[in-house]
Short mmCIF file of C-alpha atoms and ligand atoms in Angstrom, two decimals:
data_model
loop_
_atom_site.label_atom_id
_atom_site.label_comp_id
_atom_site.label_asym_id
_atom_site.label_seq_id
_atom_site.Cartn_x
_atom_site.Cartn_y
_atom_site.Cartn_z
CA MET A 1 134.02 -46.81 45.84
CA SER A 2 137.14 -45.57 47.56
CA MET A 3 139.37 -43.03 45.86
CA LEU A 4 142.23 -45.55 46.04
CA PHE A 5 140.24 -48.08 44.02
CA VAL A 6 139.44 -45.47 41.37
CA PHE A 7 143.11 -44.57 41.23
CA TYR A 8 144.17 -48.22 40.67
CA LEU A 9 141.46 -48.65 38.05
CA PHE A 10 142.85 -45.66 36.18
CA LEU A 11 146.35 -47.15 36.27
CA LEU A 12 145.07 -50.45 34.90
CA LEU A 13 143.32 -48.88 31.94
CA ASP A 14 145.69 -48.22 29.08
CA VAL A 15 144.76 -44.56 28.91
CA PRO A 16 147.23 -42.52 26.85
CA LYS A 17 149.29 -40.37 29.21
CA SER A 18 149.35 -36.71 28.48
CA CYS A 19 152.73 -35.30 27.68
CA ILE A 20 154.06 -32.04 28.82
CA ALA A 21 156.27 -30.51 26.21
CA GLU A 22 159.40 -31.54 28.05
CA LYS A 23 161.36 -34.58 27.18
CA ASP A 24 159.23 -37.29 28.68
CA TYR A 25 159.25 -39.56 25.68
CA GLU A 26 161.58 -42.55 25.46
CA PHE A 27 161.39 -43.34 21.77
CA PHE A 28 159.51 -42.69 18.54
CA MET A 29 157.30 -44.89 16.42
CA LEU A 30 156.73 -44.16 12.75
CA ALA A 31 153.35 -45.70 11.94
CA GLN A 32 152.72 -46.51 8.29
CA GLN A 33 149.21 -47.49 7.27
CA TRP A 34 148.33 -49.99 4.57
CA PRO A 35 145.47 -48.17 2.79
CA LYS A 36 143.58 -51.30 1.67
CA GLY A 37 143.59 -52.57 5.22
CA TYR A 38 142.81 -49.21 6.83
CA CYS A 39 139.88 -48.52 4.51
CA ASN A 40 138.42 -52.01 4.96
CA ARG A 41 138.74 -51.63 8.70
CA VAL A 42 137.18 -48.22 9.20
CA GLY A 43 134.26 -48.97 6.89
CA VAL A 44 134.30 -45.29 5.92
CA PRO A 45 134.55 -44.69 2.19
CA CYS A 46 138.15 -43.66 1.60
CA LYS A 47 138.70 -40.84 -0.85
CA SER A 48 141.86 -42.59 -2.13
CA ARG A 49 143.62 -45.91 -1.63
CA PRO A 50 147.25 -45.48 -2.71
CA ASN A 51 148.92 -48.74 -3.63
CA LYS A 52 151.71 -48.23 -1.10
CA PHE A 53 152.06 -47.81 2.64
CA THR A 54 151.53 -44.17 3.64
CA ILE A 55 152.41 -42.33 6.84
CA HIS A 56 149.90 -42.35 9.67
CA GLY A 57 152.10 -40.58 12.18
CA LEU A 58 155.36 -40.18 14.00
CA TRP A 59 154.64 -40.73 17.66
CA PRO A 60 156.79 -39.98 20.66
CA GLN A 61 156.22 -42.91 23.03
CA GLY A 62 156.52 -43.06 26.78
CA ARG A 63 158.19 -45.72 28.88
CA ASN A 64 156.99 -49.28 28.08
CA GLY A 65 155.63 -48.07 24.75
CA GLN A 66 152.83 -46.14 26.43
CA LEU A 67 151.29 -43.78 23.95
CA ILE A 68 151.60 -40.21 25.10
CA THR A 69 149.42 -37.51 23.66
CA ASN A 70 149.14 -33.83 24.21
CA GLY A 71 146.32 -31.94 25.80
CA ASN A 72 148.19 -28.70 25.21
CA ASP A 73 146.06 -26.48 23.02
CA SER A 74 148.71 -24.09 21.80
CA ASN A 75 151.43 -24.03 19.15
CA HIS A 76 148.99 -25.01 16.39
CA LEU A 77 150.24 -26.06 12.97
CA ALA A 78 149.82 -23.53 10.15
CA TYR A 79 150.23 -24.07 6.42
CA ASP A 80 153.30 -21.88 6.27
CA ASP A 81 155.12 -24.06 8.82
CA ILE A 82 155.27 -26.99 6.43
CA LYS A 83 155.15 -25.28 3.05
CA PRO A 84 158.67 -26.49 2.06
CA VAL A 85 157.56 -30.13 2.34
CA GLU A 86 153.88 -29.84 1.44
CA ASN A 87 154.23 -31.73 -1.85
CA GLN A 88 156.08 -34.59 -0.23
CA LEU A 89 153.52 -34.73 2.56
CA SER A 90 150.63 -34.85 0.08
CA LEU A 91 152.25 -37.81 -1.67
CA ASN A 92 153.39 -39.74 1.35
CA TRP A 93 151.24 -38.59 4.27
CA PRO A 94 147.80 -38.18 2.68
CA SER A 95 144.61 -38.43 4.66
CA LEU A 96 142.67 -41.36 3.24
CA ILE A 97 139.39 -40.06 4.62
CA GLY A 98 139.54 -36.28 4.89
CA LYS A 99 141.57 -33.19 4.16
CA ASP A 100 145.33 -33.72 4.21
CA PHE A 101 146.06 -30.59 6.21
CA ASP A 102 143.51 -31.50 8.88
CA PHE A 103 145.27 -34.84 9.31
CA TRP A 104 148.72 -33.22 9.67
CA TYR A 105 147.26 -30.59 11.99
CA SER A 106 145.77 -33.21 14.32
CA GLU A 107 148.88 -35.45 14.24
CA TRP A 108 151.05 -32.45 15.16
CA LYS A 109 148.67 -31.36 17.91
CA LYS A 110 148.22 -34.81 19.39
CA HIS A 111 151.70 -36.28 18.96
CA GLY A 112 154.25 -33.89 17.44
CA THR A 113 153.97 -31.35 20.25
CA CYS A 114 155.25 -34.03 22.65
CA SER A 115 158.71 -33.62 21.13
CA GLU A 116 158.44 -29.95 20.17
CA LYS A 117 161.40 -29.00 22.36
CA GLU A 118 163.66 -31.22 20.27
CA PHE A 119 161.95 -31.03 16.87
CA SER A 120 160.31 -27.91 15.51
CA LYS A 121 157.24 -28.34 13.32
CA LEU A 122 159.21 -28.44 10.09
CA GLU A 123 161.90 -30.68 11.60
CA TYR A 124 159.26 -33.08 12.87
CA PHE A 125 157.57 -33.44 9.47
CA LYS A 126 160.95 -33.70 7.73
CA LEU A 127 161.99 -36.43 10.16
CA ALA A 128 158.85 -38.43 9.41
CA LEU A 129 159.41 -38.08 5.65
CA HIS A 130 163.08 -39.03 5.99
CA ASN A 131 162.35 -42.16 8.01
CA TYR A 132 159.50 -43.09 5.69
CA ALA A 133 161.79 -42.81 2.64
CA GLN A 134 164.21 -45.25 4.28
CA ASN A 135 161.53 -47.87 4.82
CA ASP A 136 159.56 -48.75 1.73
CA LEU A 137 157.45 -51.36 3.48
CA MET A 138 155.78 -52.67 0.36
CA GLY A 139 159.20 -53.35 -1.18
CA ILE A 140 160.54 -54.77 2.07
CA LEU A 141 157.66 -57.26 2.29
CA LYS A 142 157.87 -58.07 -1.41
CA ARG A 143 161.50 -59.10 -1.02
CA ALA A 144 160.24 -61.74 1.40
CA ASN A 145 157.54 -62.81 -1.08
CA ILE A 146 154.85 -61.18 1.02
CA VAL A 147 152.50 -59.42 -1.39
CA PRO A 148 148.90 -58.18 -1.11
CA ASN A 149 146.36 -60.91 -1.71
CA LYS A 150 142.69 -61.32 -0.86
CA LYS A 151 143.00 -64.70 0.84
CA GLN A 152 146.63 -65.78 1.15
CA LEU A 153 147.66 -66.38 4.76
CA TYR A 154 151.09 -65.27 5.89
CA ASN A 155 152.79 -66.19 9.10
CA ILE A 156 152.78 -63.14 11.39
CA SER A 157 156.35 -63.96 12.42
CA SER A 158 157.47 -63.94 8.79
CA VAL A 159 156.08 -60.40 8.33
CA VAL A 160 157.93 -59.29 11.47
CA ALA A 161 161.08 -61.05 10.22
CA ALA A 162 160.87 -59.34 6.80
CA VAL A 163 160.92 -55.89 8.41
CA HIS A 164 163.59 -57.00 10.89
CA GLN A 165 165.74 -58.08 7.95
CA HIS A 166 165.68 -54.46 6.74
CA THR A 167 166.02 -52.53 10.02
CA GLN A 168 167.67 -55.20 12.21
CA HIS A 169 164.97 -54.35 14.75
CA GLN A 170 161.48 -55.51 15.65
CA PRO A 171 158.56 -53.59 14.16
CA ARG A 172 155.05 -53.52 15.62
CA LEU A 173 152.17 -54.83 13.53
CA VAL A 174 148.58 -53.63 13.78
CA CYS A 175 145.67 -55.75 12.56
CA TYR A 176 141.91 -55.77 12.55
CA LEU A 177 139.75 -58.87 12.49
CA ASP A 178 138.50 -59.80 9.02
CA THR A 179 135.13 -61.11 10.11
CA GLN A 180 134.45 -62.98 6.87
CA LEU A 181 137.67 -64.97 6.97
CA ASN A 182 137.86 -64.83 10.77
CA VAL A 183 141.53 -63.99 10.61
CA SER A 184 143.78 -61.02 11.44
CA ALA A 185 144.21 -58.54 8.59
CA LEU A 186 147.19 -56.17 8.41
CA TYR A 187 146.58 -52.43 8.31
CA GLU A 188 149.57 -50.78 9.92
CA ILE A 189 153.25 -51.36 10.69
CA GLY A 190 155.23 -49.33 13.21
CA ILE A 191 158.99 -48.88 13.11
CA CYS A 192 160.67 -47.63 16.25
CA TYR A 193 163.52 -45.19 16.84
CA GLY A 194 165.47 -43.92 19.79
CA GLU A 195 165.02 -40.47 21.32
CA ASP A 196 167.08 -38.98 18.51
CA GLY A 197 164.36 -40.08 16.09
CA LYS A 198 166.98 -41.58 13.78
CA SER A 199 168.56 -44.74 15.21
CA TYR A 200 166.39 -47.84 15.02
CA LYS A 201 165.16 -49.39 18.20
CA ASN A 202 163.06 -52.50 18.88
CA CYS A 203 159.35 -51.87 19.20
CA LEU A 204 158.08 -53.53 22.35
CA ASP A 205 155.26 -55.67 21.05
CA PRO A 206 156.06 -57.05 17.55
CA HIS A 207 152.75 -58.87 16.96
CA GLY A 208 150.84 -55.85 18.28
CA THR A 209 147.12 -56.29 17.81
CA CYS A 210 147.47 -59.24 15.39
CA ARG A 211 145.90 -62.29 16.95
CA GLY A 212 146.74 -65.92 16.17
CA THR A 213 149.70 -66.99 14.05
CA GLU A 214 148.66 -65.90 10.56
CA LEU A 215 147.35 -62.79 8.84
CA ILE A 216 146.15 -61.62 5.48
CA TYR A 217 147.73 -58.63 3.73
CA PRO A 218 144.57 -57.31 2.06
CA LYS A 219 144.47 -56.53 -1.64
P1 5GP J 301 145.63 -41.10 15.85
O1 5GP J 301 145.37 -42.46 15.26
O2 5GP J 301 146.94 -40.54 15.41
O3 5GP J 301 145.46 -41.05 17.32
O4 5GP J 301 144.49 -40.13 15.25
C1 5GP J 301 144.28 -40.05 13.87
C2 5GP J 301 143.16 -39.04 13.58
O5 5GP J 301 143.29 -38.58 12.25
C3 5GP J 301 141.77 -39.64 13.70
O6 5GP J 301 140.91 -38.67 14.23
C4 5GP J 301 141.38 -39.97 12.27
O7 5GP J 301 140.00 -39.91 12.04
C5 5GP J 301 142.10 -38.86 11.51
N1 5GP J 301 142.52 -39.25 10.17
C6 5GP J 301 142.35 -38.53 9.05
N2 5GP J 301 142.85 -39.18 7.99
C7 5GP J 301 143.38 -40.34 8.44
C8 5GP J 301 144.05 -41.41 7.80
O8 5GP J 301 144.29 -41.46 6.59
N3 5GP J 301 144.45 -42.41 8.61
C9 5GP J 301 144.24 -42.39 9.97
N4 5GP J 301 144.70 -43.43 10.70
N5 5GP J 301 143.60 -41.40 10.60
C10 5GP J 301 143.18 -40.38 9.84
#
């Protein structure tokens, strides 16, 4: 196999690019997970299932929405860095499967360090909490009569439209396949922001991993 072929193969695979801690991100995505969906999907017993969307992460994204992650093994998160917002993080950014701090630690290491030049650790976590507070997804969907239900099918476009109604921009949905119903099931919604982390921006792929035209919003 020639080296050129291997190189093209690498380009074709959607491998997350590593970021260097300089400004090589184009925008941010705030990913909020729907606990009922997430826990059904992973098949791991969740330690809690809050009845609201919770934060999964705030991710600097590369050009074309390419996920960038950090291989840099320095600038680790410590408890003291986020002490002022620890209570808010526990409420709104809990780990559904493990220790909260471990989740924040890994999200900072993998994603937050990609924008560390612009946002310090505390600023980064405050930004995520601020954006989360502005987008109560459960309420946003409820206003469009989209509520959790075991079997009800909702048009994927109507879920996208409900979020668009609130932000005036396209979100990105994430689904898994409910194998019993053979239909997409919602477990995450991403909302995108510009480089400043504050102004809304369209996400690139509104239907994301949701296949077909309808989904369930698991209860
Ligand atoms: P990411 O999806 O940001 O690339 O990685 C998330 C990491 O955090 C995974 O290793 C996952 O196991 C861990 N984790 C711990 N708690 C949670 C949780 O509540 N939700 C998600 N999505 N991942 C979690």
